[in-house]
Short mmCIF file of C-alpha atoms in Angstrom, two decimals:
data_model
loop_
_atom_site.label_atom_id
_atom_site.label_comp_id
_atom_site.label_asym_id
_atom_site.label_seq_id
_atom_site.Cartn_x
_atom_site.Cartn_y
_atom_site.Cartn_z
CA MET A 145 32.42 -43.66 22.89
CA ASN A 146 34.53 -41.00 20.52
CA ASN A 147 32.00 -41.35 18.11
CA LEU A 148 28.92 -40.07 19.99
CA ILE A 149 31.25 -37.52 21.04
CA LEU A 150 31.01 -35.95 17.94
CA LEU A 151 27.50 -36.99 17.62
CA VAL A 152 26.67 -34.39 20.05
CA MET A 153 28.90 -32.10 18.98
CA SER A 154 27.38 -32.17 15.48
CA PHE A 155 23.62 -31.53 17.23
CA THR A 156 25.32 -28.17 19.44
CA ILE A 157 26.62 -26.10 16.09
CA VAL A 158 23.06 -27.12 14.34
CA TYR A 159 21.06 -26.03 17.38
CA CYS A 160 23.74 -22.49 17.86
CA LEU A 161 22.99 -21.74 14.57
CA GLU A 162 18.98 -22.62 14.15
CA PHE A 163 17.76 -19.78 12.62
CA PRO A 164 15.41 -18.21 15.69
CA SER A 165 11.42 -18.87 14.74
CA PHE A 166 10.56 -15.85 15.88
CA TYR A 167 12.20 -14.36 13.11
CA HIS A 168 10.66 -13.93 9.22
CA ARG A 169 11.85 -15.99 6.09
CA SER A 170 12.07 -13.26 3.14
CA THR A 171 8.63 -15.38 2.02
CA ASP A 172 7.22 -14.65 5.33
CA ILE A 173 7.71 -11.48 5.10
CA TYR A 174 6.33 -10.73 2.04
CA ILE A 175 3.28 -12.39 2.82
CA GLU A 176 2.47 -10.70 6.35
CA ILE A 177 3.15 -7.70 4.59
CA ALA A 178 0.59 -9.37 2.10
CA GLN A 179 -1.78 -9.53 4.70
CA ALA A 180 -1.68 -6.66 6.59
CA ILE A 181 -2.38 -3.97 3.65
CA GLU A 182 -5.46 -6.17 3.32
CA LYS A 183 -7.83 -3.54 5.03
CA CYS A 184 -5.42 -0.77 5.39
CA ASP A 185 -6.37 2.44 3.28
CA GLY A 186 -3.73 4.00 1.11
CA VAL A 187 -1.22 1.21 2.03
CA GLU A 188 -0.35 -1.17 -1.87
CA MET A 189 1.91 -3.09 -2.23
CA GLU A 190 4.06 -3.27 -5.72
CA MET A 191 6.39 -5.67 -7.55
CA VAL A 192 9.30 -3.56 -8.63
CA ARG A 193 12.05 -5.89 -9.59
CA ASP A 194 11.35 -9.76 -11.53
CA PHE A 195 14.88 -11.13 -10.32
CA PRO A 196 15.80 -10.84 -7.89
CA LYS A 197 12.15 -10.64 -6.57
CA LEU A 198 11.97 -6.86 -5.18
CA SER A 199 8.51 -5.73 -3.76
CA MET A 200 8.08 -1.68 -2.45
CA VAL A 201 5.42 -1.12 -0.32
CA THR A 202 3.20 2.26 -1.38
CA LEU A 203 1.62 4.50 0.98
CA ASN A 204 -1.08 7.56 -0.64
CA LYS A 205 0.41 6.70 -3.88
CA ASN A 206 0.35 9.76 -6.36
CA GLN A 207 -2.39 11.60 -3.37
CA ASN A 208 0.04 15.02 -3.51
CA LYS A 209 0.75 14.39 -0.01
CA PRO A 210 2.81 17.36 1.30
CA ASN A 211 5.88 15.55 1.75
CA LYS A 212 7.39 12.39 -0.04
CA GLY A 213 9.42 9.64 2.13
CA PHE A 214 11.79 6.89 1.11
CA VAL A 215 13.05 3.84 3.48
CA LEU A 216 15.16 1.28 2.75
CA PHE A 217 15.79 -1.82 4.69
CA GLY A 218 18.34 -4.34 4.74
CA GLU A 219 20.69 -3.82 1.88
CA HIS A 220 23.20 -5.93 4.11
CA ALA A 221 22.27 -9.81 4.04
CA ARG A 222 22.98 -10.69 7.70
CA GLU A 223 21.71 -7.98 9.44
CA LEU A 224 18.27 -9.20 9.69
CA ILE A 225 17.20 -7.33 11.88
CA SER A 226 16.53 -3.97 9.22
CA PRO A 227 13.34 -6.14 7.20
CA GLU A 228 12.34 -7.59 11.12
CA THR A 229 11.92 -3.02 11.33
CA GLY A 230 10.21 -2.43 8.43
CA LEU A 231 8.13 -5.32 8.45
CA HIS A 232 7.07 -4.23 12.02
CA PHE A 233 7.13 -0.52 10.05
CA VAL A 234 4.69 -1.38 8.11
CA LYS A 235 2.32 -3.51 10.64
CA LYS A 236 2.36 -0.52 12.60
CA LEU A 237 1.33 1.64 9.28
CA CYS A 238 -2.20 -0.33 9.41
CA SER A 239 -3.00 0.31 13.28
CA GLN A 240 -4.64 3.27 14.70
CA ASN A 241 -1.21 4.70 16.29
CA GLU A 242 -1.74 8.44 16.37
CA GLU A 243 1.71 8.81 15.14
CA MET A 244 0.89 7.18 12.36
CA LYS A 245 -2.07 8.79 11.42
CA SER A 246 0.58 11.98 11.60
CA VAL A 247 2.19 10.14 8.67
CA LYS A 248 -0.49 8.65 6.70
CA ASP A 249 -2.37 12.17 6.71
CA ASN A 250 1.24 13.97 5.69
CA TYR A 251 3.28 11.49 3.17
CA GLU A 252 3.21 10.07 0.21
CA LEU A 253 6.18 6.84 1.37
CA ARG A 254 7.42 4.21 -0.02
CA MET A 255 9.65 2.06 0.93
CA ILE A 256 11.90 -1.61 -0.49
CA VAL A 257 11.91 -4.00 3.31
CA ASN A 258 13.82 -6.15 1.99
CA VAL A 259 16.29 -5.51 -0.75
CA ASN A 260 18.67 -8.19 -0.57
CA PRO A 261 16.51 -10.83 -0.60
CA LEU A 262 18.46 -13.93 -1.93
CA SER A 263 21.45 -13.19 -0.10
CA ARG A 264 19.01 -13.45 2.73
CA GLU A 265 17.34 -16.54 1.94
CA LYS A 266 21.24 -17.78 2.61
CA VAL A 267 21.34 -16.16 5.96
CA GLU A 268 18.05 -18.12 7.22
CA SER A 269 19.73 -21.27 6.12
CA GLY A 270 22.75 -20.69 8.31
CA ASP A 271 25.38 -18.45 6.68
CA PHE A 272 24.96 -16.03 9.21
CA CYS A 273 28.21 -13.74 8.13
CA LYS A 274 26.64 -12.78 4.53
CA ARG A 275 26.84 -9.61 4.07
CA GLU A 276 26.82 -8.93 0.01
CA ASN A 277 24.56 -9.62 -2.52
CA GLU A 278 24.44 -13.25 -5.00
CA ASN A 279 27.16 -12.41 -6.75
CA GLY A 280 29.37 -11.34 -3.94
CA VAL A 281 28.73 -7.43 -4.44
CA ASP A 282 28.23 -4.77 -0.85
CA LEU A 283 25.11 -3.11 -2.22
CA ASN A 284 26.45 -0.70 -0.28
CA ARG A 285 29.38 -0.16 -1.91
CA ASN A 286 27.61 0.28 -5.46
CA TYR A 287 25.82 3.95 -5.76
CA LYS A 288 27.46 6.21 -8.00
CA SER A 289 28.44 8.61 -5.55
CA HIS A 290 31.98 8.92 -5.46
CA TRP A 291 32.40 4.95 -6.53
CA SER A 292 35.85 3.75 -6.41
CA LYS A 293 37.00 0.71 -6.85
CA ASP A 294 40.43 1.90 -6.29
CA HIS A 295 42.90 1.44 -2.85
CA ASP A 296 42.92 4.07 -0.67
CA PRO A 297 44.28 3.48 2.94
CA GLU A 298 41.58 5.62 4.11
CA MET A 299 38.83 3.19 2.88
CA VAL A 300 37.24 0.29 4.02
CA ARG A 301 37.81 -1.83 1.47
CA THR A 302 34.70 -4.49 0.06
CA ALA A 303 33.49 -5.56 -2.54
CA PRO A 304 31.96 -2.41 -4.96
CA GLY A 305 31.62 -4.24 -7.64
CA PRO A 306 32.65 -4.23 -11.29
CA PHE A 307 31.02 -0.86 -11.71
CA ALA A 308 29.06 1.67 -10.32
CA PHE A 309 24.58 0.21 -10.78
CA SER A 310 26.13 -3.13 -11.46
CA GLU A 311 23.53 -4.94 -9.76
CA ALA A 312 20.13 -5.52 -9.74
CA GLU A 313 19.25 -4.05 -6.38
CA THR A 314 20.68 -0.94 -6.77
CA GLN A 315 19.49 -0.49 -10.33
CA THR A 316 16.69 -0.95 -8.50
CA VAL A 317 16.55 1.50 -5.66
CA ARG A 318 18.45 4.66 -8.20
CA ASP A 319 15.02 3.72 -10.87
CA GLU A 320 12.44 4.47 -8.14
CA LEU A 321 14.68 7.19 -6.07
CA LYS A 322 14.63 9.44 -9.85
CA LYS A 323 10.87 8.74 -10.11
CA PHE A 324 9.92 9.69 -6.42
CA SER A 325 11.96 12.32 -5.55
CA PRO A 326 11.70 12.11 -2.08
CA ASP A 327 12.26 14.96 0.39
CA VAL A 328 14.38 12.10 2.84
CA PHE A 329 15.71 9.15 2.76
CA PHE A 330 16.32 6.31 5.33
CA SER A 331 18.59 3.40 4.75
CA ILE A 332 18.52 1.04 7.77
CA HIS A 333 21.22 -0.65 9.20
CA SER A 334 22.89 -2.84 12.09
CA GLY A 335 26.26 -3.18 13.58
CA THR A 336 26.38 -0.87 15.60
CA LEU A 337 24.22 2.07 17.44
CA ALA A 338 24.21 5.34 16.15
CA LEU A 339 22.21 8.10 13.75
CA PHE A 340 24.50 8.76 10.63
CA THR A 341 23.62 12.09 8.49
CA PRO A 342 26.27 12.92 5.02
CA TYR A 343 29.27 11.87 4.00
CA ALA A 344 30.04 8.45 4.15
CA TYR A 345 32.97 8.64 0.77
CA SER A 346 34.77 11.79 2.98
CA LYS A 347 35.20 13.64 6.69
CA GLU A 348 34.46 16.62 5.98
CA GLN A 349 30.99 17.55 7.06
CA PRO A 350 28.19 19.13 4.89
CA THR A 351 26.54 22.51 4.68
CA GLU A 352 23.10 21.75 3.06
CA ASN A 353 20.80 21.56 5.59
CA ILE A 354 22.69 19.83 8.15
CA SER A 355 21.56 21.71 10.80
CA SER A 356 18.04 20.63 10.36
CA MET A 357 19.08 17.03 9.99
CA MET A 358 20.81 17.40 13.69
CA GLU A 359 17.60 18.90 15.25
CA ILE A 360 15.76 15.79 14.82
CA LEU A 361 18.73 12.92 15.43
CA THR A 362 19.42 14.64 18.69
CA GLU A 363 15.29 14.51 20.07
CA VAL A 364 15.64 10.51 18.54
CA ARG A 365 19.14 10.12 20.56
CA GLU A 366 17.21 11.55 23.63
CA LYS A 367 13.99 9.39 23.08
CA HIS A 368 15.05 6.30 21.20
CA CYS A 369 18.92 5.69 21.88
CA GLU A 370 21.16 7.55 24.33
CA THR A 371 24.79 5.19 23.40
CA CYS A 372 24.35 6.56 19.56
CA LYS A 373 26.97 7.92 18.06
CA MET A 374 25.43 10.85 15.85
CA GLY A 375 26.86 13.03 12.94
CA SER A 376 28.23 13.07 9.66
CA CYS A 377 29.44 9.19 9.33
CA GLY A 378 32.92 9.60 7.70
CA HIS A 379 33.91 12.42 10.46
CA GLU A 380 32.34 10.56 13.14
CA ILE A 381 33.55 6.62 12.36
CA GLY A 382 37.01 7.87 11.25
CA TYR A 383 36.16 5.68 7.82
CA LEU A 384 35.47 6.70 4.53
CA SER A 385 32.77 5.05 2.30
CA PRO A 386 32.54 5.39 -0.73
CA GLY A 387 29.49 4.35 -3.06
CA THR A 388 26.47 4.40 0.15
CA SER A 389 22.99 4.74 -1.06
CA MET A 390 23.20 7.93 1.58
CA ASP A 391 24.95 9.60 -0.61
CA TYR A 392 23.80 9.02 -3.05
CA ALA A 393 20.05 10.05 -1.88
CA TYR A 394 22.03 12.99 -0.84
CA ASP A 395 24.82 14.41 -3.20
CA ASP A 396 23.36 13.01 -6.16
CA LEU A 397 19.87 13.02 -5.47
CA LYS A 398 19.43 16.54 -3.76
CA ILE A 399 17.10 14.43 -1.29
CA PRO A 400 17.66 17.52 1.12
CA TYR A 401 16.88 15.23 4.48
CA SER A 402 19.06 12.23 3.75
CA PHE A 403 20.09 9.47 6.91
CA THR A 404 21.28 5.75 7.78
CA PHE A 405 19.91 4.56 10.83
CA GLU A 406 22.55 2.30 12.60
CA ILE A 407 20.69 0.27 14.97
CA TYR A 408 21.20 -2.77 16.67
CA HIS A 409 24.31 -4.09 17.79
CA GLY A 410 25.58 -6.85 20.23
CA GLY A 411 27.80 -5.21 23.21
CA LEU A 412 25.67 -2.52 23.21
CA ASP A 413 22.46 -0.96 24.84
CA VAL A 414 20.53 2.08 22.78
CA ARG A 415 18.49 2.79 26.63
CA THR A 416 22.13 3.31 28.61
CA LYS A 417 25.73 3.10 28.89
CA LYS A 418 25.94 1.41 31.77
CA HIS A 419 26.03 -2.21 29.14
CA ALA A 420 28.66 -1.25 27.24
CA THR A 421 30.86 -0.16 30.07
CA LYS A 422 31.08 -3.87 31.17
CA PHE A 423 31.25 -5.44 27.45
CA LEU A 424 34.20 -2.90 26.82
CA GLU A 425 35.55 -4.26 29.88
CA VAL A 426 36.30 -7.59 28.40
CA GLN A 427 37.49 -6.34 24.86
CA SER A 428 39.30 -4.10 26.88
CA SER A 429 41.08 -6.28 29.72
CA HIS A 430 44.40 -6.87 27.06
CA ASN A 431 45.00 -3.85 26.62
CA LYS A 432 48.16 -2.45 28.39
CA HIS A 433 47.05 1.56 27.70
CA ARG A 434 44.48 2.69 29.35
CA ILE A 435 41.33 4.78 28.14
CA THR A 436 38.61 5.54 29.48
CA ASP A 437 35.14 3.91 29.52
CA GLU A 438 33.70 6.76 26.59
CA GLU A 439 36.80 6.49 24.81
CA LYS A 440 36.12 2.75 24.51
CA LEU A 441 33.25 2.93 23.55
CA ASP A 442 33.45 6.08 20.78
CA GLN A 443 36.18 2.93 19.99
CA LEU A 444 33.74 0.55 19.79
CA LEU A 445 30.48 2.31 17.79
CA ARG A 446 33.56 3.38 15.35
CA ASP A 447 35.09 -0.71 14.69
CA HIS A 448 31.43 -1.72 14.86
CA SER A 449 29.47 0.61 12.07
CA CYS A 450 28.70 -1.39 9.08
CA PHE A 451 30.71 1.25 6.72
CA ALA A 452 33.38 0.13 8.46
CA ALA A 453 32.64 -3.30 6.99
CA THR A 454 34.12 -4.76 10.07
CA SER A 455 36.33 -8.31 9.07
CA THR A 456 34.02 -11.61 10.57
CA LYS A 457 35.63 -14.71 8.41
CA GLU A 458 37.16 -15.81 11.68
CA MET A 459 33.84 -14.90 13.54
CA PRO A 460 31.90 -18.26 13.65
CA PRO A 461 28.06 -17.87 11.97
CA ASP A 462 26.51 -17.78 15.49
CA GLU A 463 28.49 -14.84 16.60
CA CYS A 464 27.52 -12.96 13.62
CA PHE A 465 23.65 -14.12 14.30
CA LYS A 466 23.93 -11.94 17.30
CA TYR A 467 27.02 -9.37 16.77
CA PHE A 468 24.11 -7.90 14.14
CA ASN A 469 20.97 -9.28 15.91
CA PRO A 470 19.05 -9.56 19.53
CA GLU A 471 18.90 -13.37 19.93
CA GLU A 472 15.70 -12.79 22.50
CA LYS A 473 12.75 -12.55 21.94
CA ASP A 474 11.76 -9.91 24.29
CA GLN A 475 15.25 -7.98 22.31
CA TYR A 476 13.97 -8.38 19.54
CA ASP A 477 10.37 -6.91 20.32
CA PHE A 478 11.98 -3.60 21.91
CA TYR A 479 14.07 -2.56 19.02
CA VAL A 480 11.67 -3.13 16.11
CA GLU A 481 9.63 -0.98 18.67
CA ASN A 482 12.15 1.22 19.34
CA TRP A 483 13.10 1.66 15.45
CA THR A 484 10.14 2.30 14.33
CA GLN A 485 8.64 4.79 16.76
CA ALA A 486 12.20 6.39 15.67
CA ILE A 487 11.61 6.66 12.12
CA THR A 488 8.19 8.15 12.99
CA LEU A 489 9.41 10.94 14.69
CA SER A 490 12.13 11.49 12.67
CA LEU A 491 9.41 11.47 9.12
CA ASN A 492 7.07 14.09 11.61
CA ARG A 493 9.84 16.49 12.60
CA VAL A 494 10.42 16.36 8.86
CA ALA A 495 7.61 17.00 7.97
CA GLU A 496 7.33 19.60 10.38
CA GLN A 497 10.14 21.53 9.40
CA ARG A 498 9.40 21.53 5.74
CA GLN A 499 5.81 23.46 6.89
CA ALA A 500 7.90 26.10 8.48
CA GLN A 501 10.27 26.63 5.39
CA GLN A 502 7.67 27.04 3.17
CA GLN A 503 5.33 29.26 5.38
CA GLN A 504 9.09 30.88 5.74
CA GLN A 505 9.03 32.02 2.40
#
């Protein structure tokens, strides 16, 4: 009888950790992008790193379009929904969608859809809490912008690497950004719901172009993420995160529009705060100090940001998966479409703002 119980338990564990069939493995992401762009004018894919194998999707390469955009997906391996959204974005780019037509008319675009492929493969095999790259380095702490290895009690420590740009993945992003010199940069994450601008390394809010960025994010929140926190990252979440791609793009490379979108949290819903309130009642059931629903929501959004590097050491792998990624197909379909639309809207609004600015000069 005991052996039978153990056997059933073992099968239960395997079932809980099974990689959902509607998600894509790293090789399938590459294959499906290649298939999507076969009949897609102006869209190409090229290998930009041999090890790890990193490919970049380009739109209108060297076509002298008025705007340049760069979108980075999958810096943290366990955030599977980020590259999934990148794949969906590429497929939509090759459709007859009207909003995408505006992107195709006005942008030279470059995207790395899966920038942490080796660790993603480990996640695909069941290590659903894996965040860092193959060397145990957090890619979104390995950029030069205010990179730090020293301990600061206000900084949430992860694994920044032995020195800035120690990793092949961040070196590749750096080199491609420098060559391309885009006008707008996005880094796509999950772990909470948020629309962030620089800075992540400081609680001070930047001044350069901030009102223009906030105008765009306000519309994105209204149309695509009612629950999202919005604003300067370090100021909004209360944690300092040196060495991020967003700050590097904004501070070091002077990219005027630099954003981080955090697109999924397992306990929240982009469409309404009702789901969040119910979840928060459970979270705070042991808290003797009475706080409002808005305070609970604010605390949850802060604590679960990818910048906060929430500890998942004690979390079972299947809980990690649900924490960062939709577990049902209908949820998955909604989120990849919702955030594809949000990125598209942002790109179009950046183009409109830049055109208006140029006309005023």
